[in-house]
CSV table of C-alpha atoms in Angstrom, one decimal:
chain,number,residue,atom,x,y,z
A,1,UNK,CA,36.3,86.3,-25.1
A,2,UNK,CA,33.6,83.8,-24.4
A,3,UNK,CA,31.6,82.1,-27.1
A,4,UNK,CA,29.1,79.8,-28.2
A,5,UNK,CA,28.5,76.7,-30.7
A,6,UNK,CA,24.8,77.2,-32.0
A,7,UNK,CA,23.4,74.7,-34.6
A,8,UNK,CA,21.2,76.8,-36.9
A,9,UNK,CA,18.1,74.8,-35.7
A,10,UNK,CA,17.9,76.8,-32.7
A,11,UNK,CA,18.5,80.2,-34.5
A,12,UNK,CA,15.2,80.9,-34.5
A,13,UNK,CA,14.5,81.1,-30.9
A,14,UNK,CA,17.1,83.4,-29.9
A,15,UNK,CA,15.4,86.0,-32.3
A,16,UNK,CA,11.9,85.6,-30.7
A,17,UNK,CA,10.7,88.1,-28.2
A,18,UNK,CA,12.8,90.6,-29.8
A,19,UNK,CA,15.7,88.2,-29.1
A,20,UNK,CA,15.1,87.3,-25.3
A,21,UNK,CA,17.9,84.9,-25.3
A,22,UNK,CA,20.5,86.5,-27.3
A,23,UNK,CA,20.0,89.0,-25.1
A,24,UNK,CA,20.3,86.9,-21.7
A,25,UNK,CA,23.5,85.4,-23.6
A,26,UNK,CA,25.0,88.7,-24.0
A,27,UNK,CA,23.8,89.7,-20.3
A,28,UNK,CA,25.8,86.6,-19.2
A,29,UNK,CA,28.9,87.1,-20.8
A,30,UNK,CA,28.9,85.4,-24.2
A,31,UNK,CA,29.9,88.1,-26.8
A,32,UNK,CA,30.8,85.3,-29.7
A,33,UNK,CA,28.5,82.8,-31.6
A,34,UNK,CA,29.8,80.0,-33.5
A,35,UNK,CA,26.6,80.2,-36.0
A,36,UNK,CA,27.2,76.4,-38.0
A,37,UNK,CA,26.8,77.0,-41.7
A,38,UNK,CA,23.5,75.5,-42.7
A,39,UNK,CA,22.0,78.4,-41.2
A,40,UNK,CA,22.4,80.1,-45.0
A,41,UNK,CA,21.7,76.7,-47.0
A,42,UNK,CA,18.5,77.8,-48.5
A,43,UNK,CA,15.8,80.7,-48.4
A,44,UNK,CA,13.7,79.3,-46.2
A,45,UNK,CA,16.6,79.8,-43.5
A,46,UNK,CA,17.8,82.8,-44.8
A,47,UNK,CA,14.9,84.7,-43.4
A,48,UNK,CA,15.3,83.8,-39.9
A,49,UNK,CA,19.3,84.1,-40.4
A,50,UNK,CA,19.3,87.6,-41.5
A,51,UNK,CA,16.9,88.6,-38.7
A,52,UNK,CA,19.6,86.3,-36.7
A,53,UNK,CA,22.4,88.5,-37.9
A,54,UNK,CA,20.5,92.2,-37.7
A,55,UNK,CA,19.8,91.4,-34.0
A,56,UNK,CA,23.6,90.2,-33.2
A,57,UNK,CA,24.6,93.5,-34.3
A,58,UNK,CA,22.0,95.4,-32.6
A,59,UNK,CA,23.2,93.7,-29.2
A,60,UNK,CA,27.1,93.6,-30.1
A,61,UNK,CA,27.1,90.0,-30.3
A,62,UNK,CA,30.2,88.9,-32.6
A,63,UNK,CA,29.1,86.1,-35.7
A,64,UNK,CA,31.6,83.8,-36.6
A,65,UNK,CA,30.5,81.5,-39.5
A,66,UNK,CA,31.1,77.6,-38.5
A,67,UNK,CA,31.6,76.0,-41.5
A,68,UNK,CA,33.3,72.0,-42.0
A,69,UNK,CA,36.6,72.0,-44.2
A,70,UNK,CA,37.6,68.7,-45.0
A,71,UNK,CA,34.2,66.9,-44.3
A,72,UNK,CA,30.8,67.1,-46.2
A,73,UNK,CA,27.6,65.0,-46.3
A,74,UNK,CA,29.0,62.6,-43.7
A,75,UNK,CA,32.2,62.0,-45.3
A,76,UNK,CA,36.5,63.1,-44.7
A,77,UNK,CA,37.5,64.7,-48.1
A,78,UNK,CA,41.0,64.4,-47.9
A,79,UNK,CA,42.8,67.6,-48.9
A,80,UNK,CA,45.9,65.7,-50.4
A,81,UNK,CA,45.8,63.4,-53.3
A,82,UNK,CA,48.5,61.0,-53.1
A,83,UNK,CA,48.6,59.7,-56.2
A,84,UNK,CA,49.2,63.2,-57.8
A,85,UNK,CA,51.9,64.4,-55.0
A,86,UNK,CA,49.7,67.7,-54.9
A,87,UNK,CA,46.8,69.2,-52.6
A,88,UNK,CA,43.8,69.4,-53.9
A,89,UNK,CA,43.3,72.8,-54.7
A,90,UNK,CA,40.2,72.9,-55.9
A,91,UNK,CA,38.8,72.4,-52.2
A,92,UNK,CA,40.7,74.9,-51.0
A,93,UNK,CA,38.9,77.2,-53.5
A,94,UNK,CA,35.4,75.9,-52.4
A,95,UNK,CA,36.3,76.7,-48.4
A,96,UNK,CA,37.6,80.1,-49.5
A,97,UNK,CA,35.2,81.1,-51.7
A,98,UNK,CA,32.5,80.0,-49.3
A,99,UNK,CA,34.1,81.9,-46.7
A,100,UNK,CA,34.4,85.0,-49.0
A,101,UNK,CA,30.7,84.3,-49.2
A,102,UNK,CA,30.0,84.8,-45.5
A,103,UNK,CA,31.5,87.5,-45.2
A,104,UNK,CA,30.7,89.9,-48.8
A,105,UNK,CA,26.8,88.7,-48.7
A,106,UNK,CA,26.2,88.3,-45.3
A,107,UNK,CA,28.5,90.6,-42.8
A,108,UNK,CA,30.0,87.7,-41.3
A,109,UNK,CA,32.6,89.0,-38.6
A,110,UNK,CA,34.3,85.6,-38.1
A,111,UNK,CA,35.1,82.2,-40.1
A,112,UNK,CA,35.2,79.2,-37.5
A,113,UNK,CA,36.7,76.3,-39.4
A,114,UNK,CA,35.7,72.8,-37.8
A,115,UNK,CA,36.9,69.6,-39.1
A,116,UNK,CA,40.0,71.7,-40.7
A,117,UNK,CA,41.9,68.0,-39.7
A,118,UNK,CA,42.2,64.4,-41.4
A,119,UNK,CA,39.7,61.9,-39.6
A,120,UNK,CA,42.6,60.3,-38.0
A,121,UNK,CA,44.9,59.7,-41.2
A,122,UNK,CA,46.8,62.7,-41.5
A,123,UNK,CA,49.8,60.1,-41.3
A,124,UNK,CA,49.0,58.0,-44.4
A,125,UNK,CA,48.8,61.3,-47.0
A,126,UNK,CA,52.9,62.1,-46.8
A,127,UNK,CA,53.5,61.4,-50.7
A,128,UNK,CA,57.3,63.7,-50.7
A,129,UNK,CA,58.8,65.9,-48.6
A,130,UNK,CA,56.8,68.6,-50.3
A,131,UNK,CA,53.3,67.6,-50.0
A,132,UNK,CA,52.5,66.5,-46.4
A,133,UNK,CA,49.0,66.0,-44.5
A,134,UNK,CA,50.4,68.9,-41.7
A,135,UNK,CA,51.5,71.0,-44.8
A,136,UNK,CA,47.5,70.7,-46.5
A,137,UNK,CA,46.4,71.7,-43.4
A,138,UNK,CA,48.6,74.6,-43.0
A,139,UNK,CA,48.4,75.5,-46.4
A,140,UNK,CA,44.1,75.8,-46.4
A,141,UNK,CA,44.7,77.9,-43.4
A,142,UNK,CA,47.1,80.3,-45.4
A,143,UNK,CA,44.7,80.4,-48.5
A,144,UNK,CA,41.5,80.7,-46.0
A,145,UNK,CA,43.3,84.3,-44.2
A,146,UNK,CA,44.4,85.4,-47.5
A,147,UNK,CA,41.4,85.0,-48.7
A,148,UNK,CA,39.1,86.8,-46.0
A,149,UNK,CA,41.6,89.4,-46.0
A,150,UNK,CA,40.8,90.4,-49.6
A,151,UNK,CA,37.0,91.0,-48.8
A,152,UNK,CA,37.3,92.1,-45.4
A,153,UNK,CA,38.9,94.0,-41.8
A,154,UNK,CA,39.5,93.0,-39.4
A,155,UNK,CA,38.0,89.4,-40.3
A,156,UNK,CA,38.5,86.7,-37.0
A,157,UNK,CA,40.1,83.1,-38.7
A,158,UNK,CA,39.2,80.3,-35.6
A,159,UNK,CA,40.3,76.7,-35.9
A,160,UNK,CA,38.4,73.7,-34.0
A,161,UNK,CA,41.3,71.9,-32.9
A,162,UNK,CA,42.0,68.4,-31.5
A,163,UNK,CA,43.4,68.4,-28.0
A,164,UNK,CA,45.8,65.4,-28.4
A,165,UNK,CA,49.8,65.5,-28.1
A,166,UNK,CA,49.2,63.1,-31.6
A,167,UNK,CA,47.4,65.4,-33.7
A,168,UNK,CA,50.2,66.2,-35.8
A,169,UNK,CA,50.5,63.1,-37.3
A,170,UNK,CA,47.0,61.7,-36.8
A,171,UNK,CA,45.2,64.9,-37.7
A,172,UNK,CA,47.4,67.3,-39.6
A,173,UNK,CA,47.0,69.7,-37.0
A,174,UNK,CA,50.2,71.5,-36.3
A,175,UNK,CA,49.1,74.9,-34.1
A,176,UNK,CA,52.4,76.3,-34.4
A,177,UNK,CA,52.7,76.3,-38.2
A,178,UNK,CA,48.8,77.2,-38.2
A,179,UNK,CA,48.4,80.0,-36.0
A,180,UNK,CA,50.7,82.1,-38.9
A,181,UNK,CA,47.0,82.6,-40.4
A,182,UNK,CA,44.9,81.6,-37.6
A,183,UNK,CA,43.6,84.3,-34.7
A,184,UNK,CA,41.9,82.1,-32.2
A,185,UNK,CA,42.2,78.4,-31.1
A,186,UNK,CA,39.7,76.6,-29.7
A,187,UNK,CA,41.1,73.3,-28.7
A,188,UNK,CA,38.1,71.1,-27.9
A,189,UNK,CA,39.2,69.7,-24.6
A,190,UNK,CA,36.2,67.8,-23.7
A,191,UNK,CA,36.5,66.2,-20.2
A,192,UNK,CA,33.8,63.9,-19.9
A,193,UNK,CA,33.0,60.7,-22.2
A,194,UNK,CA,30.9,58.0,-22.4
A,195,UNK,CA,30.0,56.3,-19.1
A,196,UNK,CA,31.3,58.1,-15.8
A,197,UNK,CA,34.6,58.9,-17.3
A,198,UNK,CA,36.4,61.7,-16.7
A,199,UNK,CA,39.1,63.9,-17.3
A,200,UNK,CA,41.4,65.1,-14.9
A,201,UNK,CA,42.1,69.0,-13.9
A,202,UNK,CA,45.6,68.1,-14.7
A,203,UNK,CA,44.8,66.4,-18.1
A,204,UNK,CA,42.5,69.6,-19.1
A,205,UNK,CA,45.6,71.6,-18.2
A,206,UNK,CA,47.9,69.6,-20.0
A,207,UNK,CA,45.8,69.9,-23.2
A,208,UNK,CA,45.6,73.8,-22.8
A,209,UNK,CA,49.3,73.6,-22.8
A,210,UNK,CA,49.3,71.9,-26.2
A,211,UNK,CA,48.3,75.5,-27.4
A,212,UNK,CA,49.3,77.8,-25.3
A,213,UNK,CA,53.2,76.7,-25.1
A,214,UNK,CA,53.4,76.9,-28.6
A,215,UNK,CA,52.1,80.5,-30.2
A,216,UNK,CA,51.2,84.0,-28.8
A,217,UNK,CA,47.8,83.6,-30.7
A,218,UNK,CA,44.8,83.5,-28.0
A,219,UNK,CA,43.6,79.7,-27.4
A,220,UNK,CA,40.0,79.7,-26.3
A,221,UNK,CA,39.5,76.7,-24.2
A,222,UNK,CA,36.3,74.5,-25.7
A,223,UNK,CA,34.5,72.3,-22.9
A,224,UNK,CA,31.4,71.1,-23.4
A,225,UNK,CA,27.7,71.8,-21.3
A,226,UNK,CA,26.8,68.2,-20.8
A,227,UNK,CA,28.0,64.9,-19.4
A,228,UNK,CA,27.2,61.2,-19.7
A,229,UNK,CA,24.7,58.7,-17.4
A,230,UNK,CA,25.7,55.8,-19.1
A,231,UNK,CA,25.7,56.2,-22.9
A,232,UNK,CA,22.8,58.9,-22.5
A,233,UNK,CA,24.2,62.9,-22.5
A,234,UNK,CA,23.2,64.8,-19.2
A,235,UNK,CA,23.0,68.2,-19.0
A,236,UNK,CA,24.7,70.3,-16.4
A,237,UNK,CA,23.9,72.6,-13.9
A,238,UNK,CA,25.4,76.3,-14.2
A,239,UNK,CA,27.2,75.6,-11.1
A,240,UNK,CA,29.3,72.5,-12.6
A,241,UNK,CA,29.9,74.6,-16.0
A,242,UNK,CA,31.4,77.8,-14.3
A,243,UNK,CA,33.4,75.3,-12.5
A,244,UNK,CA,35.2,73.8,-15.5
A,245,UNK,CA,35.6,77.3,-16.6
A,246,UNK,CA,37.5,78.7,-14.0
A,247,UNK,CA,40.1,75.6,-14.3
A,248,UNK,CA,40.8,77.5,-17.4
A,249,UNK,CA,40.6,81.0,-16.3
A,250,UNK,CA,42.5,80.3,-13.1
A,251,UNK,CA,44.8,77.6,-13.9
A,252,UNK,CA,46.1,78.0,-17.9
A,253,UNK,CA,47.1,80.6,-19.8
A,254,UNK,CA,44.0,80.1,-22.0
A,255,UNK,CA,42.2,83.5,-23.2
A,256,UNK,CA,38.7,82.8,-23.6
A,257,UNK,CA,36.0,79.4,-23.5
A,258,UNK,CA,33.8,78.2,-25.9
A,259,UNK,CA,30.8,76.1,-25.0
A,260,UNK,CA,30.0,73.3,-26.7
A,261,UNK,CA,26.8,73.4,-27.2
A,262,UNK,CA,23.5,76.2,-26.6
A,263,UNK,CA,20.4,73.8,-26.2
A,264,UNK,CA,22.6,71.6,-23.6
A,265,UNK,CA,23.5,72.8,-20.0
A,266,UNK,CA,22.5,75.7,-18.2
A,267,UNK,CA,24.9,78.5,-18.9
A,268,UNK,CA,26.8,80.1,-16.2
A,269,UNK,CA,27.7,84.0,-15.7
A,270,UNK,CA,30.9,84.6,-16.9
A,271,UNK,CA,31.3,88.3,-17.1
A,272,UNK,CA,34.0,88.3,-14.6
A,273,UNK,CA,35.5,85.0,-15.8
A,274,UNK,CA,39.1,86.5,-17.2
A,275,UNK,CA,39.2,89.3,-14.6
């Protein structure tokens, strides 16, 4: 249950030299990639996707399409309009449809859905008791599983989720009305930020607990491969990685890790990780 965000511009190298380092990543432990959705924006792409994909399968490597819900071209598209007291279902169509896509066309084994959250507004997009920005949230998630379901087994629904006691209200995330249709969590609990901050063992635990204390669904913990020195991002050493990692293993009840992101850090071994 370990996995791996990988922007599509680096797609290309893990197929070269018959795939050298989708290899090493399986070798290592990673048996999940988070492949982000531009990957299949145009032909050009395609060709080194669907080599991407053949070789995945060939070395049992699990592809989960990461595609953005509720943002697009640099902008929040909120799922509720107000005005209307309704959700706008005609984005819910696009993220299922898209998702269909993924999977009919392309073999996809997983949907990840990022940014399936308000930008920090969920709180202003309550019109009735009936419409709420936890209930458009909820609901995409419902139409996104029954959706997948109708083109495919066995198909894995994973939410990016925000690691904050608040996200109800400020994000619309609600993980126990969500994980009725979603498999995996993957709370992003990112310890360090800008400067020499950072996050305490006992915060990262606290924000696994967000998850884990409130479904049976499997919560994958997501910490990143990379600090800061200053305002600059630092990569780090395997070492430092695995020993995030085991704070989750050892420590939580969490089920699996995510790193955030290939091309960043050197990753660890983590074959023996959930032992």
């Amino acid at each position: 249950p370990n996995a791996i965000w990988l922007w599509s511009s680096h797609a290309g190298e893990w197929i070269e030299n018959d795939g050298a380092v989708m290899k090493q990543m399986k070798a290592l432990g990673y048996d999940h990639i988070l492949l982000n959705f531009s990957a299949f924006e145009n032909e050009n792409k395609m060709k080194t996707t669907s080599k991407f994909l053949h070789l995945a399968a060939e070395t049992g490597m699990m592809v989960h399409v990461w595609m953005q819900a509720f943002y697009q071209n640099g902008s929040w598209i909120s799922p509720v309009i107000d005005a209307e007291n309704r959700y706008d279902q005609d984005l819910f169509d696009r993220i299922v449809t898209e998702a269909q896509g993924y999977i009919k066309d392309f073999g996809a084994q997983g949907i990840h859905l990022d940014y399936i959250r308000f930008g920090g507004t969920a709180y202003k997009h309550n019109p009735s008791e009936e419409i709420t920005g936890v209930g458009a949230v909820t609901e995409c998630c419902r139409q996104v599983r029954e959706g997948i379901d109708a083109v495919g087994e066995n198909i894995v629904l994973s939410a990016a989720m925000m690691a904050e006691g608040s996200a109800a209200y400020y994000y619309g995330q609600n993980p126990a009305q969500m994980g009725k249709y979603v498999d995996v969590f993957m709370p992003m609990i990112y310890r360090y930020h800008g400067g020499s901050a950072k996050d305490s063992d006992a915060t990262c635990k606290q924000r696994a607990r967000l998850f884990t204390t409130v479904t049976n669904k499997q919560v994958w913990a997501g910490i990143t491969s990379y600090e800061y020195d200053g305002d600059a991002v630092k990569s780090l050493p395997a070492e430092r990685i695995r020993e995030d990692a085991e704070l989750f293993a050892k420590e939580t009840d969490c089920s699996g890790l995510v790193l955030f992101r290939y091309a960043l850090g050197t990753f660890p071994d983590v074959n023996d990780l959930w032992d």
